[in-house]
mmCIF file of C-alpha atoms in Angstrom:
data_model
loop_
_atom_site.group_PDB
_atom_site.id
_atom_site.type_symbol
_atom_site.label_atom_id
_atom_site.label_comp_id
_atom_site.label_asym_id
_atom_site.label_seq_id
_atom_site.Cartn_x
_atom_site.Cartn_y
_atom_site.Cartn_z
ATOM 1 C CA LEU A 1 0.000 0.000 0.000
ATOM 2 C CA VAL A 2 2.732 2.460 0.961
ATOM 3 C CA GLY A 3 4.802 1.704 -2.140
ATOM 4 C CA THR A 4 1.795 1.959 -4.435
ATOM 5 C CA LEU A 5 0.509 5.252 -3.012
ATOM 6 C CA LEU A 6 3.977 6.826 -3.038
ATOM 7 C CA SER A 7 4.455 5.832 -6.670
ATOM 8 C CA ALA A 8 1.031 7.287 -7.530
ATOM 9 C CA ALA A 9 2.026 10.585 -5.916
ATOM 10 C CA CYS A 10 5.086 10.731 -8.193
ATOM 11 C CA LEU A 11 3.196 10.261 -11.462
ATOM 12 C CA PRO A 12 2.259 13.925 -12.093
ATOM 13 C CA TRP A 13 5.940 14.910 -11.790
ATOM 14 C CA ILE A 14 6.943 12.040 -14.074
ATOM 15 C CA GLY A 15 4.350 13.241 -16.585
ATOM 16 C CA ARG A 16 5.731 16.774 -16.509
ATOM 17 C CA GLY A 17 9.194 15.342 -17.043
ATOM 18 C CA ALA A 18 7.952 13.421 -20.077
ATOM 19 C CA ASP A 19 6.555 16.673 -21.508
ATOM 20 C CA ARG A 20 9.976 18.305 -21.115
ATOM 21 C CA ILE A 21 12.360 15.565 -22.261
ATOM 22 C CA GLY A 22 10.008 13.521 -24.459
ATOM 23 C CA PRO A 23 8.731 9.957 -24.087
ATOM 24 C CA ARG A 24 11.847 8.424 -25.650
ATOM 25 C CA ARG A 25 14.257 9.714 -22.997
ATOM 26 C CA MET A 26 11.734 9.054 -20.241
ATOM 27 C CA MET A 27 11.358 5.458 -21.390
ATOM 28 C CA MET A 28 15.138 4.997 -21.441
ATOM 29 C CA ALA A 29 15.509 6.419 -17.922
ATOM 30 C CA ALA A 30 12.614 4.316 -16.626
ATOM 31 C CA SER A 31 14.049 1.140 -18.165
ATOM 32 C CA VAL A 32 17.409 1.656 -16.459
ATOM 33 C CA GLY A 33 15.627 2.512 -13.210
ATOM 34 C CA LEU A 34 13.504 -0.656 -13.408
ATOM 35 C CA ALA A 35 16.591 -2.836 -13.876
ATOM 36 C CA LEU A 36 18.327 -1.198 -10.895
ATOM 37 C CA ALA A 37 15.166 -1.575 -8.792
ATOM 38 C CA GLY A 38 15.238 -5.330 -9.421
ATOM 39 C CA VAL A 39 18.842 -5.478 -8.289
ATOM 40 C CA ALA A 40 17.923 -3.478 -5.166
ATOM 41 C CA LEU A 41 15.036 -5.839 -4.446
ATOM 42 C CA SER A 42 17.319 -8.847 -4.588
ATOM 43 C CA ALA A 43 19.472 -7.398 -1.796
ATOM 44 C CA VAL A 44 16.805 -6.189 0.645
ATOM 45 C CA GLN A 45 16.957 -6.978 4.352
ATOM 46 C CA GLY A 46 13.976 -5.869 6.416
ATOM 47 C CA ILE A 47 10.585 -4.276 5.807
ATOM 48 C CA VAL A 48 11.847 -0.726 5.207
ATOM 49 C CA ALA A 49 14.221 -1.796 2.428
ATOM 50 C CA LEU A 50 11.531 -4.062 0.963
ATOM 51 C CA THR A 51 9.021 -1.190 0.880
ATOM 52 C CA LEU A 52 11.555 1.102 -0.799
ATOM 53 C CA ALA A 53 12.432 -1.527 -3.418
ATOM 54 C CA PHE A 54 8.755 -2.153 -4.138
ATOM 55 C CA PHE A 55 8.203 1.598 -4.517
ATOM 56 C CA LEU A 56 11.054 1.766 -7.053
ATOM 57 C CA LEU A 57 9.582 -1.127 -9.037
ATOM 58 C CA ARG A 58 6.170 0.547 -9.111
ATOM 59 C CA VAL A 59 7.380 4.045 -9.949
ATOM 60 C CA PHE A 60 9.727 2.964 -12.770
ATOM 61 C CA GLY A 61 7.699 0.042 -14.127
ATOM 62 C CA GLN A 62 3.945 0.529 -13.917
ATOM 63 C CA GLY A 63 4.499 4.246 -13.418
ATOM 64 C CA ALA A 64 7.073 5.799 -15.743
ATOM 65 C CA LEU A 65 7.240 3.039 -18.373
ATOM 66 C CA SER A 66 3.473 2.762 -18.716
ATOM 67 C CA LEU A 67 3.037 6.527 -18.859
ATOM 68 C CA SER A 68 5.813 7.082 -21.393
ATOM 69 C CA SER A 69 4.500 4.361 -23.715
ATOM 70 C CA SER A 70 1.014 5.885 -23.752
ATOM 71 C CA HIS A 71 2.525 9.372 -24.150
ATOM 72 C CA ALA A 72 4.580 8.215 -27.152
ATOM 73 C CA LEU A 73 1.484 6.833 -28.880
ATOM 74 C CA ALA A 74 -0.479 10.036 -28.213
ATOM 75 C CA LEU A 75 2.245 12.121 -29.887
ATOM 76 C CA ARG A 76 2.485 9.832 -32.910
ATOM 77 C CA TYR A 77 -1.140 8.909 -33.682
ATOM 78 C CA ASP A 78 -4.436 10.747 -33.933
ATOM 79 C CA ALA A 79 -7.179 9.307 -36.159
ATOM 80 C CA ASN A 80 -6.353 5.715 -35.150
ATOM 81 C CA LEU A 81 -5.076 6.438 -31.624
ATOM 82 C CA GLY A 82 -7.875 4.373 -30.116
ATOM 83 C CA ALA A 83 -6.926 1.331 -32.180
ATOM 84 C CA VAL A 84 -3.248 1.449 -31.225
ATOM 85 C CA GLU A 85 -4.100 2.110 -27.559
ATOM 86 C CA GLY A 86 -6.401 -0.908 -27.717
ATOM 87 C CA LEU A 87 -3.533 -2.964 -29.086
ATOM 88 C CA ARG A 88 -1.271 -1.685 -26.295
ATOM 89 C CA GLY A 89 -3.857 -2.676 -23.707
ATOM 90 C CA ALA A 90 -4.256 -6.118 -25.265
ATOM 91 C CA THR A 91 -0.510 -6.783 -25.149
ATOM 92 C CA ILE A 92 -0.468 -5.734 -21.482
ATOM 93 C CA ALA A 93 -3.312 -8.163 -20.768
ATOM 94 C CA ALA A 94 -1.518 -10.975 -22.606
ATOM 95 C CA ALA A 95 1.761 -10.267 -20.814
ATOM 96 C CA SER A 96 -0.042 -10.197 -17.465
ATOM 97 C CA ALA A 97 -1.344 -13.691 -18.159
ATOM 98 C CA VAL A 98 2.118 -15.057 -18.993
ATOM 99 C CA ALA A 99 4.376 -13.180 -16.548
ATOM 100 C CA PRO A 100 3.177 -14.868 -13.323
ATOM 101 C CA GLN A 101 3.904 -18.314 -14.748
ATOM 102 C CA VAL A 102 7.400 -17.224 -15.812
ATOM 103 C CA SER A 103 7.972 -15.724 -12.363
ATOM 104 C CA ILE A 104 6.903 -18.911 -10.589
ATOM 105 C CA ALA A 105 9.199 -21.019 -12.764
ATOM 106 C CA LEU A 106 12.181 -18.705 -12.191
ATOM 107 C CA ILE A 107 11.631 -18.601 -8.432
ATOM 108 C CA ALA A 108 11.392 -22.388 -8.304
ATOM 109 C CA ALA A 109 14.591 -22.768 -10.333
ATOM 110 C CA ARG A 110 16.787 -19.979 -8.926
ATOM 111 C CA GLY A 111 15.138 -18.506 -5.818
ATOM 112 C CA TRP A 112 13.266 -15.237 -5.534
ATOM 113 C CA ARG A 113 16.321 -12.969 -5.236
ATOM 114 C CA SER A 114 17.882 -14.190 -8.472
ATOM 115 C CA ALA A 115 14.477 -14.204 -10.152
ATOM 116 C CA ALA A 116 13.991 -10.534 -9.214
ATOM 117 C CA VAL A 117 17.246 -9.601 -10.958
ATOM 118 C CA VAL A 118 16.520 -11.663 -14.085
ATOM 119 C CA LEU A 119 12.965 -10.365 -14.474
ATOM 120 C CA ALA A 120 13.695 -6.694 -13.830
ATOM 121 C CA VAL A 121 16.880 -6.565 -15.926
ATOM 122 C CA SER A 122 15.153 -8.398 -18.792
ATOM 123 C CA ALA A 123 12.160 -6.049 -18.690
ATOM 124 C CA GLY A 124 14.467 -3.049 -18.507
ATOM 125 C CA ALA A 125 16.457 -4.280 -21.506
ATOM 126 C CA VAL A 126 13.279 -4.712 -23.566
ATOM 127 C CA GLY A 127 12.160 -1.188 -22.637
ATOM 128 C CA LEU A 128 15.571 0.257 -23.493
ATOM 129 C CA LEU A 129 15.628 -1.441 -26.903
ATOM 130 C CA ALA A 130 12.085 -0.257 -27.616
ATOM 131 C CA ALA A 131 13.031 3.317 -26.702
ATOM 132 C CA LEU A 132 16.123 3.259 -28.905
ATOM 133 C CA PHE A 133 14.606 1.681 -32.021
ATOM 134 C CA LEU A 134 10.801 2.013 -31.902
ATOM 135 C CA VAL A 135 10.038 5.427 -30.386
ATOM 136 C CA ASP A 136 10.396 8.668 -32.353
ATOM 137 C CA ARG A 137 13.488 10.703 -31.542
ATOM 138 C CA ASP A 138 11.489 13.814 -32.474
ATOM 139 C CA PRO A 139 7.723 13.157 -32.532
ATOM 140 C CA PRO A 140 5.926 14.706 -35.532
ATOM 141 C CA ARG A 141 4.303 18.085 -34.954
ATOM 142 C CA ARG A 142 0.559 18.029 -35.544
ATOM 143 C CA ALA A 143 -1.615 20.966 -36.406
ATOM 144 C CA PRO A 144 -4.709 21.233 -34.177
ATOM 145 C CA THR A 145 -7.730 19.382 -35.569
ATOM 146 C CA GLU A 146 -11.450 19.613 -34.853
ATOM 147 C CA ARG A 147 -10.943 16.852 -32.266
ATOM 148 C CA ASP A 148 -8.723 19.143 -30.156
ATOM 149 C CA ARG A 149 -10.682 21.402 -27.805
ATOM 150 C CA GLY A 150 -7.925 23.524 -26.223
ATOM 151 C CA GLY A 151 -6.596 27.022 -26.878
ATOM 152 C CA ASP A 152 -4.660 28.357 -29.850
ATOM 153 C CA ASP A 153 -2.430 25.307 -30.102
ATOM 154 C CA GLY A 154 -5.260 22.877 -29.305
ATOM 155 C CA SER A 155 -3.874 22.054 -25.850
ATOM 156 C CA PHE A 156 -4.811 22.648 -22.227
ATOM 157 C CA THR A 157 -2.262 23.111 -19.484
ATOM 158 C CA LEU A 158 -2.697 20.855 -16.463
ATOM 159 C CA ALA A 159 -4.211 23.746 -14.492
ATOM 160 C CA GLU A 160 -6.650 24.532 -17.300
ATOM 161 C CA ALA A 161 -7.626 20.882 -17.602
ATOM 162 C CA ARG A 162 -8.240 20.625 -13.841
ATOM 163 C CA ALA A 163 -10.659 23.551 -14.128
ATOM 164 C CA THR A 164 -12.946 21.662 -16.540
ATOM 165 C CA ALA A 165 -15.829 19.409 -15.542
ATOM 166 C CA SER A 166 -14.907 16.994 -18.335
ATOM 167 C CA LEU A 167 -11.622 15.991 -16.717
ATOM 168 C CA TRP A 168 -13.286 15.173 -13.409
ATOM 169 C CA ILE A 169 -16.051 13.198 -15.105
ATOM 170 C CA LEU A 170 -13.348 11.099 -16.740
ATOM 171 C CA PHE A 171 -11.475 10.773 -13.446
ATOM 172 C CA VAL A 172 -14.582 9.691 -11.527
ATOM 173 C CA ALA A 173 -15.181 6.962 -14.124
ATOM 174 C CA LEU A 174 -11.511 5.940 -14.020
ATOM 175 C CA ALA A 175 -11.390 5.789 -10.210
ATOM 176 C CA THR A 176 -14.677 3.883 -10.021
ATOM 177 C CA VAL A 177 -13.564 1.212 -12.492
ATOM 178 C CA ALA A 178 -10.222 0.816 -10.701
ATOM 179 C CA ALA A 179 -11.816 0.702 -7.238
ATOM 180 C CA VAL A 180 -14.590 -1.768 -8.096
ATOM 181 C CA LEU A 181 -12.411 -4.152 -10.092
ATOM 182 C CA THR A 182 -9.609 -4.217 -7.519
ATOM 183 C CA ALA A 183 -12.053 -4.621 -4.632
ATOM 184 C CA VAL A 184 -13.877 -7.515 -6.278
ATOM 185 C CA HIS A 185 -10.652 -9.229 -7.346
ATOM 186 C CA PHE A 186 -9.113 -8.950 -3.872
ATOM 187 C CA HIS A 187 -12.233 -10.354 -2.186
ATOM 188 C CA LEU A 188 -13.470 -12.646 -4.944
ATOM 189 C CA GLN A 189 -12.949 -15.910 -3.051
ATOM 190 C CA PRO A 190 -15.061 -14.993 0.007
ATOM 191 C CA ILE A 191 -17.667 -13.369 -2.262
ATOM 192 C CA LEU A 192 -18.069 -16.523 -4.353
ATOM 193 C CA ALA A 193 -17.797 -18.806 -1.331
ATOM 194 C CA THR A 194 -21.364 -17.735 -0.533
ATOM 195 C CA ALA A 195 -22.351 -19.395 -3.824
ATOM 196 C CA GLY A 196 -20.626 -22.619 -2.762
ATOM 197 C CA MET A 197 -17.559 -22.148 -4.991
ATOM 198 C CA ASN A 198 -14.137 -23.175 -3.693
ATOM 199 C CA GLU A 199 -10.862 -21.295 -4.218
ATOM 200 C CA ALA A 200 -9.902 -23.166 -7.397
ATOM 201 C CA GLU A 201 -13.294 -22.497 -9.002
ATOM 202 C CA ALA A 202 -13.127 -18.832 -8.054
ATOM 203 C CA ALA A 203 -9.617 -18.540 -9.510
ATOM 204 C CA ARG A 204 -10.811 -19.972 -12.829
ATOM 205 C CA THR A 205 -13.192 -17.054 -13.284
ATOM 206 C CA PHE A 206 -10.171 -14.821 -13.879
ATOM 207 C CA ALA A 207 -9.737 -16.566 -17.227
ATOM 208 C CA SER A 208 -13.169 -15.271 -18.244
ATOM 209 C CA PHE A 209 -12.200 -11.775 -17.105
ATOM 210 C CA ALA A 210 -8.903 -11.844 -19.020
ATOM 211 C CA ALA A 211 -10.331 -13.275 -22.260
ATOM 212 C CA ALA A 212 -13.291 -10.895 -22.343
ATOM 213 C CA GLY A 213 -11.097 -7.947 -21.388
ATOM 214 C CA LEU A 214 -8.526 -8.635 -24.096
ATOM 215 C CA ALA A 215 -11.191 -8.828 -26.807
ATOM 216 C CA ALA A 216 -13.025 -5.761 -25.469
ATOM 217 C CA THR A 217 -9.815 -3.723 -25.378
ATOM 218 C CA LEU A 218 -9.158 -4.384 -29.061
ATOM 219 C CA VAL A 219 -12.762 -3.721 -30.102
ATOM 220 C CA GLY A 220 -13.070 -0.773 -27.704
ATOM 221 C CA GLY A 221 -10.026 0.862 -29.268
ATOM 222 C CA LEU A 222 -11.604 0.655 -32.714
ATOM 223 C CA LEU A 223 -14.882 2.045 -31.371
ATOM 224 C CA ALA A 224 -13.038 4.901 -29.620
ATOM 225 C CA ASP A 225 -11.969 6.133 -33.066
ATOM 226 C CA ARG A 226 -15.576 6.160 -34.300
ATOM 227 C CA MET A 227 -17.902 6.875 -31.367
ATOM 228 C CA ARG A 228 -18.321 9.547 -28.729
ATOM 229 C CA PRO A 229 -16.430 8.734 -25.504
ATOM 230 C CA SER A 230 -19.525 9.596 -23.445
ATOM 231 C CA VAL A 231 -21.407 6.706 -25.065
ATOM 232 C CA LEU A 232 -18.580 4.219 -24.584
ATOM 233 C CA LEU A 233 -17.979 5.183 -20.945
ATOM 234 C CA THR A 234 -21.708 4.922 -20.217
ATOM 235 C CA VAL A 235 -21.720 1.408 -21.650
ATOM 236 C CA ALA A 236 -18.600 0.495 -19.646
ATOM 237 C CA MET A 237 -20.005 1.787 -16.354
ATOM 238 C CA THR A 238 -23.330 0.019 -16.945
ATOM 239 C CA LEU A 239 -21.604 -3.301 -17.622
ATOM 240 C CA LEU A 240 -19.447 -2.797 -14.531
ATOM 241 C CA ALA A 241 -22.572 -2.349 -12.387
ATOM 242 C CA VAL A 242 -24.404 -5.314 -13.925
ATOM 243 C CA GLY A 243 -21.360 -7.566 -13.534
ATOM 244 C CA THR A 244 -20.911 -6.570 -9.890
ATOM 245 C CA VAL A 245 -24.573 -7.251 -9.047
ATOM 246 C CA LEU A 246 -24.401 -10.593 -10.844
ATOM 247 C CA LEU A 247 -21.337 -11.631 -8.838
ATOM 248 C CA GLY A 248 -23.051 -10.618 -5.626
ATOM 249 C CA LEU A 249 -26.149 -12.685 -6.478
ATOM 250 C CA ALA A 250 -24.262 -15.614 -8.053
ATOM 251 C CA ASP A 251 -25.829 -19.019 -7.447
ATOM 252 C CA SER A 252 -23.599 -20.989 -9.814
ATOM 253 C CA ALA A 253 -20.230 -21.026 -11.550
ATOM 254 C CA LEU A 254 -21.939 -19.798 -14.734
ATOM 255 C CA ASP A 255 -23.173 -16.665 -12.935
ATOM 256 C CA ALA A 256 -19.663 -16.005 -11.641
ATOM 257 C CA HIS A 257 -18.033 -16.460 -15.049
ATOM 258 C CA VAL A 258 -20.576 -14.176 -16.731
ATOM 259 C CA GLY A 259 -20.116 -11.537 -14.029
ATOM 260 C CA MET A 260 -16.338 -11.622 -14.383
ATOM 261 C CA ALA A 261 -16.618 -11.516 -18.184
ATOM 262 C CA LEU A 262 -18.804 -8.396 -17.934
ATOM 263 C CA HIS A 263 -16.154 -6.850 -15.685
ATOM 264 C CA GLY A 264 -13.541 -7.684 -18.313
ATOM 265 C CA VAL A 265 -15.585 -6.050 -21.072
ATOM 266 C CA ALA A 266 -16.198 -2.954 -18.912
ATOM 267 C CA HIS A 267 -12.504 -2.646 -18.110
ATOM 268 C CA GLY A 268 -11.473 -3.152 -21.724
ATOM 269 C CA ILE A 269 -13.848 -0.519 -23.085
ATOM 270 C CA ALA A 270 -13.001 2.009 -20.351
ATOM 271 C CA THR A 271 -9.249 1.519 -20.800
ATOM 272 C CA ALA A 272 -9.411 1.817 -24.582
ATOM 273 C CA THR A 273 -11.565 4.954 -24.354
ATOM 274 C CA MET A 274 -9.786 6.864 -21.596
ATOM 275 C CA ALA A 275 -6.312 7.338 -23.108
ATOM 276 C CA PRO A 276 -7.334 8.647 -26.571
ATOM 277 C CA THR A 277 -9.992 10.880 -24.996
ATOM 278 C CA LEU A 278 -7.414 12.604 -22.766
ATOM 279 C CA ALA A 279 -5.139 13.234 -25.755
ATOM 280 C CA ARG A 280 -7.870 14.384 -28.138
ATOM 281 C CA TYR A 281 -9.824 16.600 -25.775
ATOM 282 C CA PHE A 282 -6.968 18.234 -23.861
ATOM 283 C CA GLY A 283 -4.274 18.212 -26.559
ATOM 284 C CA ARG A 284 -0.670 17.001 -26.629
ATOM 285 C CA ALA A 285 1.480 19.884 -25.377
ATOM 286 C CA HIS A 286 0.888 18.972 -21.721
ATOM 287 C CA HIS A 287 -0.356 15.446 -22.262
ATOM 288 C CA GLY A 288 2.314 13.888 -20.043
ATOM 289 C CA ALA A 289 1.307 15.919 -16.998
ATOM 290 C CA ILE A 290 -2.415 15.251 -17.526
ATOM 291 C CA ARG A 291 -1.749 11.570 -18.154
ATOM 292 C CA GLY A 292 0.339 11.441 -14.987
ATOM 293 C CA LEU A 293 -2.501 12.893 -12.924
ATOM 294 C CA SER A 294 -4.925 10.352 -14.409
ATOM 295 C CA GLY A 295 -2.510 7.584 -13.415
ATOM 296 C CA SER A 296 -2.480 8.864 -9.842
ATOM 297 C CA VAL A 297 -6.278 8.863 -9.753
ATOM 298 C CA GLY A 298 -6.443 5.307 -11.069
ATOM 299 C CA VAL A 299 -3.898 4.005 -8.571
ATOM 300 C CA ALA A 300 -5.624 5.808 -5.694
ATOM 301 C CA GLY A 301 -8.928 4.212 -6.679
ATOM 302 C CA ALA A 302 -7.325 0.782 -6.865
ATOM 303 C CA ALA A 303 -5.777 1.273 -3.423
ATOM 304 C CA ALA A 304 -9.023 2.463 -1.821
ATOM 305 C CA GLY A 305 -11.373 -0.107 -3.372
ATOM 306 C CA PRO A 306 -10.403 -3.249 -1.409
ATOM 307 C CA TRP A 307 -10.312 -1.332 1.884
ATOM 308 C CA ALA A 308 -13.750 0.225 1.276
ATOM 309 C CA LEU A 309 -15.341 -3.120 0.405
ATOM 310 C CA SER A 310 -13.826 -4.852 3.433
ATOM 311 C CA ALA A 311 -15.007 -2.007 5.708
ATOM 312 C CA LEU A 312 -18.510 -2.319 4.238
ATOM 313 C CA ALA A 313 -18.434 -6.077 4.792
ATOM 314 C CA ASP A 314 -17.574 -5.472 8.450
ATOM 315 C CA VAL A 315 -20.568 -3.148 8.797
ATOM 316 C CA VAL A 316 -23.133 -5.446 7.148
ATOM 317 C CA GLY A 317 -21.730 -8.677 8.581
ATOM 318 C CA GLY A 318 -19.681 -10.223 5.796
ATOM 319 C CA PHE A 319 -19.865 -10.877 2.063
ATOM 320 C CA GLY A 320 -22.892 -13.173 2.372
ATOM 321 C CA ARG A 321 -25.737 -12.826 -0.090
ATOM 322 C CA ALA A 322 -29.380 -12.301 0.790
ATOM 323 C CA ARG A 323 -30.899 -15.518 2.147
ATOM 324 C CA THR A 324 -32.733 -16.169 -1.097
ATOM 325 C CA ARG A 325 -32.216 -15.010 -4.633
ATOM 326 C CA ALA A 326 -35.785 -13.727 -4.715
ATOM 327 C CA GLY A 327 -35.129 -11.698 -1.580
ATOM 328 C CA ALA A 328 -31.997 -10.249 -3.158
ATOM 329 C CA ARG A 329 -33.929 -9.291 -6.261
ATOM 330 C CA ARG A 330 -36.566 -7.560 -4.151
ATOM 331 C CA ARG A 331 -33.827 -5.567 -2.432
ATOM 332 C CA VAL A 332 -32.374 -4.478 -5.792
ATOM 333 C CA VAL A 333 -35.817 -3.445 -7.053
ATOM 334 C CA CYS A 334 -36.436 -1.425 -3.877
ATOM 335 C CA VAL A 335 -33.094 0.373 -4.200
ATOM 336 C CA LEU A 336 -33.739 1.204 -7.873
ATOM 337 C CA ALA A 337 -37.265 2.427 -7.088
ATOM 338 C CA ALA A 338 -35.948 4.656 -4.308
ATOM 339 C CA ALA A 339 -33.267 6.051 -6.609
ATOM 340 C CA ARG A 340 -35.810 6.885 -9.301
ATOM 341 C CA SER A 341 -38.075 8.664 -6.812
ATOM 342 C CA THR A 342 -35.232 10.814 -5.461
ATOM 343 C CA PRO A 343 -35.071 14.328 -7.062
#
């Protein structure tokens, strides 16, 4: 928690740095930093050193490298930015499915300290090679288009963006998706235990989430180039709500798999929509800083979600469902009716 929140706090400064030195140099610096963080992790002794090493991994890896890759795409692409962001998200999803298995095998073969060095140095080397040979040394300059809503150069500063309602609408959606998904994933086993599912069966539902999310990210990226972001985000938030209710009322493995698949689709569409919308609406001149702030919001939501759900479970007496499915449905209907009658 400490390492994650500290890395989130650093993201706006990393984004400003990317605006100044460009995504190529930022990616190179982050790749070297990630490799050194792995070496530091392999030598830790005690909780303080472990927390510091974890912070370095988060800030250079999921922080600076992720931000600089998205920033590089935003500077290079416009009309098909959604499609390439969707492809980026799909490769992240695929790598996330493979990396844990590689990690387990390395730890079993060489121990966790050696595995930390091999994994971090390898990832850093890949990032360094990508920065040297795949990222523009000088990104092309684009004239403002009708998609860009900013000032004379089509761009908002970070302060100007923070003063708009649009940015906070996007951030509320981003934080909600991050909070709900992380909360459900952290507590999925006790949630599904109320439906009689054991740990192995609950773990298998992640395959449905990953498969649906990968497909939705690719399709969502294509749709983000053709549809209004307000429509796509409304669809994503609706699917997120439906999937969460279905998981809470699950009576079978099929219910759980469908609920997790809906979560995957919601996450894929939201992810593919968010990045191109930030670039197109607020422009590119200060995109790194704005993208860094959005990263902080997403990480903060992910950190708060599991805690909020566990606190709520303490208040209501656990993750248990209503005693009958019919009773649960009546409760949902009552809540919806009350919401509709509220001014």
